[in-house]
Coordinates of C-alpha atoms and ligand atoms in Angstrom, one line a residue:
M1 CA -0.1 -0.2 0.6
S2 CA 1.1 3.6 -0.5
K3 CA 1.5 5.8 1.6
A4 CA 0.0 8.1 3.2
R5 CA 1.7 11.9 2.0
A6 CA 2.7 13.7 4.4
L7 CA 3.3 18.3 3.6
S8 CA 4.9 21.3 5.3
G9 CA 6.3 23.9 5.3
I10 CA 8.8 26.4 8.1
Q11 CA 10.2 30.5 6.8
P12 CA 13.9 30.3 6.5
T13 CA 12.6 33.8 8.7
S14 CA 17.1 34.6 10.1
G15 CA 20.1 32.2 10.5
S16 CA 19.1 30.1 12.5
F17 CA 16.4 26.9 13.9
H18 CA 15.7 28.2 17.6
L19 CA 15.1 25.0 19.5
G20 CA 11.0 25.3 19.3
N21 CA 11.3 25.1 15.7
Y22 CA 13.9 22.2 16.2
L23 CA 11.6 20.4 19.2
G24 CA 8.2 21.6 17.9
A25 CA 7.8 21.2 14.2
V26 CA 10.9 19.9 12.7
R27 CA 11.7 16.0 15.0
Q28 CA 8.1 15.4 14.0
W29 CA 8.8 15.9 10.4
V30 CA 11.4 14.1 10.9
E31 CA 10.0 11.2 11.8
L32 CA 7.0 11.2 9.6
Q33 CA 9.7 10.3 6.4
D34 CA 9.8 6.9 7.3
S35 CA 5.6 5.8 7.8
H36 CA 4.5 9.1 4.8
D37 CA 5.7 10.2 1.9
T38 CA 6.9 13.4 2.4
Y39 CA 7.3 17.3 1.8
Y40 CA 8.7 19.7 3.3
C41 CA 9.4 23.2 1.6
V42 CA 11.2 26.4 2.4
V43 CA 8.1 28.9 2.0
D44 CA 10.4 32.1 0.3
L45 CA 8.0 33.8 -0.6
H46 CA 5.8 33.7 2.5
S47 CA 8.9 35.5 4.3
L48 CA 8.4 38.5 1.3
T49 CA 5.8 39.4 3.6
S50 CA 7.5 40.9 6.7
G51 CA 9.9 42.6 5.0
V52 CA 12.7 41.5 2.0
D53 CA 17.4 42.2 3.3
P54 CA 18.0 40.6 -0.2
V55 CA 21.0 39.3 1.2
K56 CA 19.3 38.3 5.0
L57 CA 17.2 36.2 2.7
R58 CA 19.6 34.0 0.6
E59 CA 22.1 33.6 3.4
S60 CA 18.9 31.8 5.8
T61 CA 16.7 30.1 2.6
L62 CA 20.7 28.1 1.9
A63 CA 20.5 28.1 6.1
S64 CA 17.2 26.3 6.7
V65 CA 17.8 24.2 3.7
A66 CA 20.8 23.0 5.6
Q67 CA 19.5 23.4 8.9
L68 CA 16.6 20.9 8.4
I69 CA 18.6 18.5 5.7
A70 CA 21.3 18.3 9.5
L71 CA 18.2 17.6 11.6
G72 CA 17.5 14.5 9.5
I73 CA 15.0 15.2 6.9
D74 CA 17.1 13.2 4.1
P75 CA 16.7 14.7 0.7
E76 CA 16.7 10.8 -0.4
K77 CA 13.3 10.4 1.9
S78 CA 12.3 12.8 1.7
T79 CA 10.9 15.6 -1.3
L80 CA 12.3 19.2 -0.2
F81 CA 12.5 22.0 -2.2
I82 CA 12.0 25.9 -2.1
Q83 CA 8.8 27.2 -2.8
S84 CA 9.8 29.8 -5.3
H85 CA 11.4 26.9 -7.3
V86 CA 7.6 25.9 -8.2
H87 CA 5.9 28.1 -10.2
A88 CA 2.9 26.0 -8.7
H89 CA 3.1 28.0 -5.7
N90 CA 1.8 31.1 -7.3
Q91 CA -0.8 30.2 -9.6
L92 CA -2.6 28.7 -6.9
G93 CA -2.4 30.4 -4.7
W94 CA -4.6 33.7 -7.1
V95 CA -7.1 30.8 -7.6
M96 CA -6.9 30.7 -3.9
E97 CA -7.6 34.1 -3.2
C98 CA -10.5 33.9 -6.0
L99 CA -12.7 31.8 -4.4
T100 CA -11.8 33.5 -0.2
G101 CA -14.3 36.0 0.8
F102 CA -12.1 38.8 2.1
G103 CA -14.2 38.6 5.2
E104 CA -13.5 35.3 5.8
A105 CA -10.1 36.2 4.8
S106 CA -10.0 39.2 8.0
R107 CA -11.5 36.9 10.3
M108 CA -7.5 35.7 10.1
T109 CA -6.7 35.6 14.1
Q110 CA -2.6 36.0 12.8
F111 CA -3.1 38.7 10.3
K112 CA -5.3 40.9 13.1
D113 CA -2.7 39.4 15.7
K114 CA 0.2 41.5 13.5
S115 CA -1.3 43.4 11.3
A116 CA -2.8 45.4 14.3
K117 CA 1.7 45.7 15.8
S118 CA 2.3 47.0 12.9
G119 CA -1.3 49.3 12.0
S120 CA -2.6 49.2 8.1
D121 CA -0.4 51.2 6.6
R122 CA 2.6 49.7 7.1
T123 CA 0.9 45.7 6.4
V124 CA 1.6 44.4 2.8
V125 CA -1.3 43.0 1.3
G126 CA 0.1 40.1 1.1
L127 CA -0.1 39.5 5.3
F128 CA -3.7 39.6 4.6
T129 CA -3.1 37.3 0.9
Y130 CA -0.3 34.9 3.7
P131 CA -3.3 31.6 4.2
M132 CA -4.7 32.0 0.4
L133 CA -0.7 30.8 -0.7
M134 CA -0.6 28.6 2.4
A135 CA -3.5 27.1 0.9
A136 CA -1.8 27.0 -2.5
D137 CA 1.2 25.0 -0.8
I138 CA -1.0 22.6 0.7
L139 CA -3.8 21.7 -1.4
L140 CA -0.6 21.5 -4.8
Y141 CA 0.4 17.9 -4.2
Q142 CA -2.2 16.9 -2.1
P143 CA -1.8 15.7 1.4
Q144 CA -3.6 13.7 3.8
Y145 CA -2.1 15.1 6.4
V146 CA -0.5 18.8 7.7
P147 CA 1.6 18.9 10.4
V148 CA 2.7 22.4 12.1
G149 CA 1.6 23.6 15.6
E150 CA -1.4 24.9 17.3
D151 CA -1.0 28.5 16.1
Q152 CA -1.7 27.2 12.0
R153 CA -5.5 25.3 13.6
Q154 CA -6.9 27.9 11.5
H155 CA -5.4 28.3 8.3
I156 CA -5.6 24.7 7.8
E157 CA -9.1 25.2 8.2
L158 CA -9.3 27.7 5.1
A159 CA -7.2 25.1 3.0
R160 CA -9.6 22.4 4.3
D161 CA -12.6 24.7 3.2
L162 CA -11.2 25.9 0.3
A163 CA -10.9 22.1 -1.2
I164 CA -14.2 22.2 0.2
R165 CA -14.9 25.1 -2.5
F166 CA -13.4 24.6 -4.9
N167 CA -14.5 20.3 -5.2
S168 CA -18.3 20.9 -4.8
S169 CA -17.7 24.3 -7.5
Y170 CA -16.1 23.4 -10.1
K171 CA -14.8 19.4 -10.2
D172 CA -13.8 17.2 -7.4
I173 CA -9.7 18.1 -7.5
F174 CA -8.7 18.2 -4.4
K175 CA -7.6 16.4 -1.1
V176 CA -9.4 17.7 2.0
P177 CA -6.4 17.3 3.6
E178 CA -6.9 17.2 7.9
G179 CA -4.0 18.8 9.8
Y180 CA -1.9 16.8 12.8
I181 CA -1.2 19.1 15.5
L182 CA 1.7 18.5 17.3
K183 CA 2.3 17.3 20.4
A184 CA 1.7 20.3 23.0
G185 CA 4.5 18.2 25.2
A186 CA 8.0 20.0 22.4
K187 CA 5.9 23.4 23.6
I188 CA 9.6 24.8 24.5
Y189 CA 8.6 28.0 26.3
D190 CA 11.5 31.4 25.7
L191 CA 14.1 31.3 28.7
Q192 CA 13.7 35.1 29.4
D193 CA 10.2 34.9 29.1
P194 CA 9.1 31.1 30.2
T195 CA 5.2 32.1 30.1
S196 CA 6.0 33.0 25.8
K197 CA 6.0 30.3 23.8
M198 CA 9.7 30.9 22.3
S199 CA 9.9 32.9 19.2
K200 CA 12.8 35.4 16.7
S201 CA 9.5 37.8 17.5
A202 CA 11.2 38.4 20.9
E203 CA 12.2 41.4 21.6
S204 CA 15.7 39.9 22.7
A205 CA 17.0 36.5 22.0
S206 CA 18.4 35.9 25.1
G207 CA 16.1 34.0 25.8
L208 CA 16.7 32.1 22.7
I209 CA 18.1 28.9 21.5
E210 CA 19.6 28.7 18.1
L211 CA 21.1 26.2 16.5
L212 CA 24.0 27.5 14.9
D213 CA 25.4 29.7 17.6
S214 CA 28.2 28.5 20.2
S215 CA 27.9 26.2 22.0
T216 CA 29.8 29.2 24.7
A217 CA 26.3 31.4 24.0
N218 CA 23.6 28.7 24.4
T219 CA 25.7 28.6 27.4
K220 CA 25.1 31.0 29.2
K221 CA 22.1 31.6 28.2
I222 CA 20.3 28.9 30.1
K223 CA 22.9 29.2 32.7
S224 CA 21.6 32.9 33.5
A225 CA 17.8 31.8 32.3
T226 CA 14.9 33.1 34.6
T227 CA 13.6 30.6 37.9
D228 CA 11.7 31.1 40.7
A229 CA 12.6 32.2 44.5
G230 CA 12.1 28.6 45.0
R231 CA 15.0 25.5 45.2
E232 CA 13.7 22.7 43.7
V233 CA 13.4 20.9 40.0
K234 CA 9.6 20.4 39.7
F235 CA 8.1 20.0 37.4
D236 CA 5.0 23.1 37.6
S237 CA 4.4 25.0 34.3
A238 CA 1.8 27.1 36.4
N239 CA 3.6 28.8 39.7
K240 CA 8.3 27.5 38.1
P241 CA 7.5 28.5 34.8
G242 CA 11.2 28.8 34.0
I243 CA 12.9 25.2 35.8
S244 CA 9.3 23.6 33.7
N245 CA 11.1 24.4 30.5
L246 CA 14.1 23.9 31.3
L247 CA 12.9 20.1 32.4
T248 CA 10.9 19.0 28.9
I249 CA 14.4 20.7 26.9
H250 CA 16.6 17.9 28.7
S251 CA 13.1 15.3 28.6
A252 CA 13.0 16.3 25.0
L253 CA 16.7 15.4 24.2
S254 CA 18.1 13.3 26.4
G255 CA 15.2 11.1 25.6
R256 CA 14.6 10.9 30.3
S257 CA 12.0 12.1 31.8
I258 CA 10.4 14.5 33.4
A259 CA 9.9 12.0 36.6
E260 CA 13.1 10.7 36.4
L261 CA 14.7 14.1 35.8
E262 CA 13.2 15.5 38.9
V263 CA 14.0 12.8 41.8
E264 CA 18.0 12.7 39.7
F265 CA 17.1 16.2 40.9
D266 CA 16.3 16.5 44.4
G267 CA 18.0 18.2 45.9
K268 CA 20.5 19.6 43.7
G269 CA 20.7 23.7 43.2
Y270 CA 19.1 25.1 39.8
G271 CA 23.0 26.2 39.3
D272 CA 23.2 22.2 39.0
F273 CA 20.9 21.9 37.5
K274 CA 21.4 24.4 34.3
G275 CA 25.0 22.7 34.0
A276 CA 22.9 20.0 33.7
V277 CA 20.3 21.4 31.2
A278 CA 23.6 23.0 29.5
E279 CA 25.4 20.0 29.1
V280 CA 22.4 18.6 27.1
V281 CA 22.0 21.1 24.3
T282 CA 25.3 21.4 23.3
S283 CA 26.2 17.4 23.4
H284 CA 22.5 17.2 21.1
L285 CA 23.3 21.1 18.8
D286 CA 27.7 20.6 18.6
P287 CA 26.9 18.0 15.9
I288 CA 23.9 19.4 14.2
R289 CA 26.5 22.8 13.7
E290 CA 29.4 21.6 12.2
R291 CA 26.8 19.6 9.7
T292 CA 25.9 23.1 8.8
N293 CA 28.3 24.0 8.2
E294 CA 30.1 21.7 5.7
L295 CA 26.6 21.6 4.6
L296 CA 26.7 25.4 3.5
Q297 CA 30.5 25.2 2.2
D298 CA 28.8 23.0 -1.2
K299 CA 27.1 25.1 -2.3
G300 CA 27.3 23.0 -5.5
E301 CA 25.9 20.0 -3.4
L302 CA 22.9 22.2 -1.7
T303 CA 21.7 23.6 -5.4
R304 CA 21.5 19.4 -6.9
L305 CA 20.1 18.0 -4.0
L306 CA 17.2 21.0 -5.0
K307 CA 17.2 21.1 -8.2
I308 CA 16.0 17.6 -7.0
G309 CA 13.4 18.6 -4.7
A310 CA 11.5 21.0 -7.2
E311 CA 11.8 18.5 -10.2
K312 CA 9.8 16.2 -7.8
A313 CA 7.4 18.5 -6.8
A314 CA 6.8 20.4 -9.5
A315 CA 6.0 17.4 -11.2
V316 CA 2.9 16.4 -8.9
A317 CA 1.9 20.9 -8.3
D318 CA 2.3 20.8 -12.2
E319 CA 0.2 18.7 -12.3
T320 CA -2.7 20.3 -9.8
V321 CA -2.6 23.3 -11.6
R322 CA -3.0 21.9 -14.4
L323 CA -6.8 20.3 -13.6
A324 CA -7.7 23.6 -11.4
Y325 CA -6.9 25.7 -14.3
D326 CA -10.0 22.8 -16.8
A327 CA -12.2 22.9 -13.9
L328 CA -12.2 27.1 -14.3
G329 CA -12.6 26.5 -17.8
L330 CA -8.7 28.9 -18.2
I331 CA -7.9 27.3 -22.1
P332 CA -4.9 25.4 -22.8
R333 CA -2.3 26.7 -24.7
G334 CA -1.7 24.1 -26.1
Ligands
LIG401 N1 2.2 29.8 7.6 C1 3.8 28.4 8.0 C2 4.1 28.9 9.8 O1 4.2 29.8 9.7 C3 4.4 28.4 7.6 C4 3.6 27.9 6.0 C5 3.8 28.4 5.2 C6 2.8 26.3 5.5 N2 2.7 27.0 4.5 C7 2.6 25.6 4.7 C8 2.7 25.2 6.9 C9 2.2 24.4 4.0 C10 2.5 24.1 7.0 C11 1.6 23.9 5.0 O2 4.3 28.6 10.1

């Protein structure tokens, strides 16, 4: 039997992924590779919605691909590609925009939050239509599952609605995908503000563990993580969010249970515990950083892998566009 298809995307927002991206998403993408027919896309076009620095975009797109491979996405198992390499995303994106109601798009909470922050004159239209491009990213590949974080639930819902709308208005072409909401257990919080999710958009980078940062920098951040006035290493996210977050991080990387760690650190101070967390984190990240740097030194090989990925992706995506265009009455070029 053929494997069910899963597709996901990640933005190349900056030079390095952080631990939250890895534990919250990419690690599960890696696991899905054996059981599913996986498509993973670095969504560079989506990044154009938040201000463009061409030098940085170029760098961070390649660094994202290299990090995905270093983290275990295997280009032989998965179709790994860059969104802008497959023109079908823009083609179907427009179709999705023409199927979406203005009010419907206005209700997307991520758009509302982001545009409220920057004001309507500084918000680009692309941010408004972002969910329709995302729907195209998904529907082009006819996946059964879309593994994403909880924050993307509404976007997946829109993609499903648009698939159903197209299928019932024109022709039954699109598979209606299911969100595959990633385990909340792997939710990683900011080290300085352990009640907010670890995120690139945090005010300060000091709460962020970046995959490509030096061990020294990450150790320093972990040692200065916010804790509480108590002294017990215990999981209690309401009263001890900082310590709970560090326990989650340790457990996620070491594979040991939180209960086991609580016993091990019983009676030891926060200093010892933080030292152990730093050790686990850096010993995991060192080889990933080295592998990423090696890959980035061989641009020729990265380009070759991306070309293969784009060709595989385009073969599927172009066929979907052909079917959709035809169903809409657009005349083929002949
Ligand atoms: N919007 C997603 C995020 O910010 C990224 C994304 C774009 C995506 N296209 C996608 C995720 C398609 C899954 C499928 O995380």
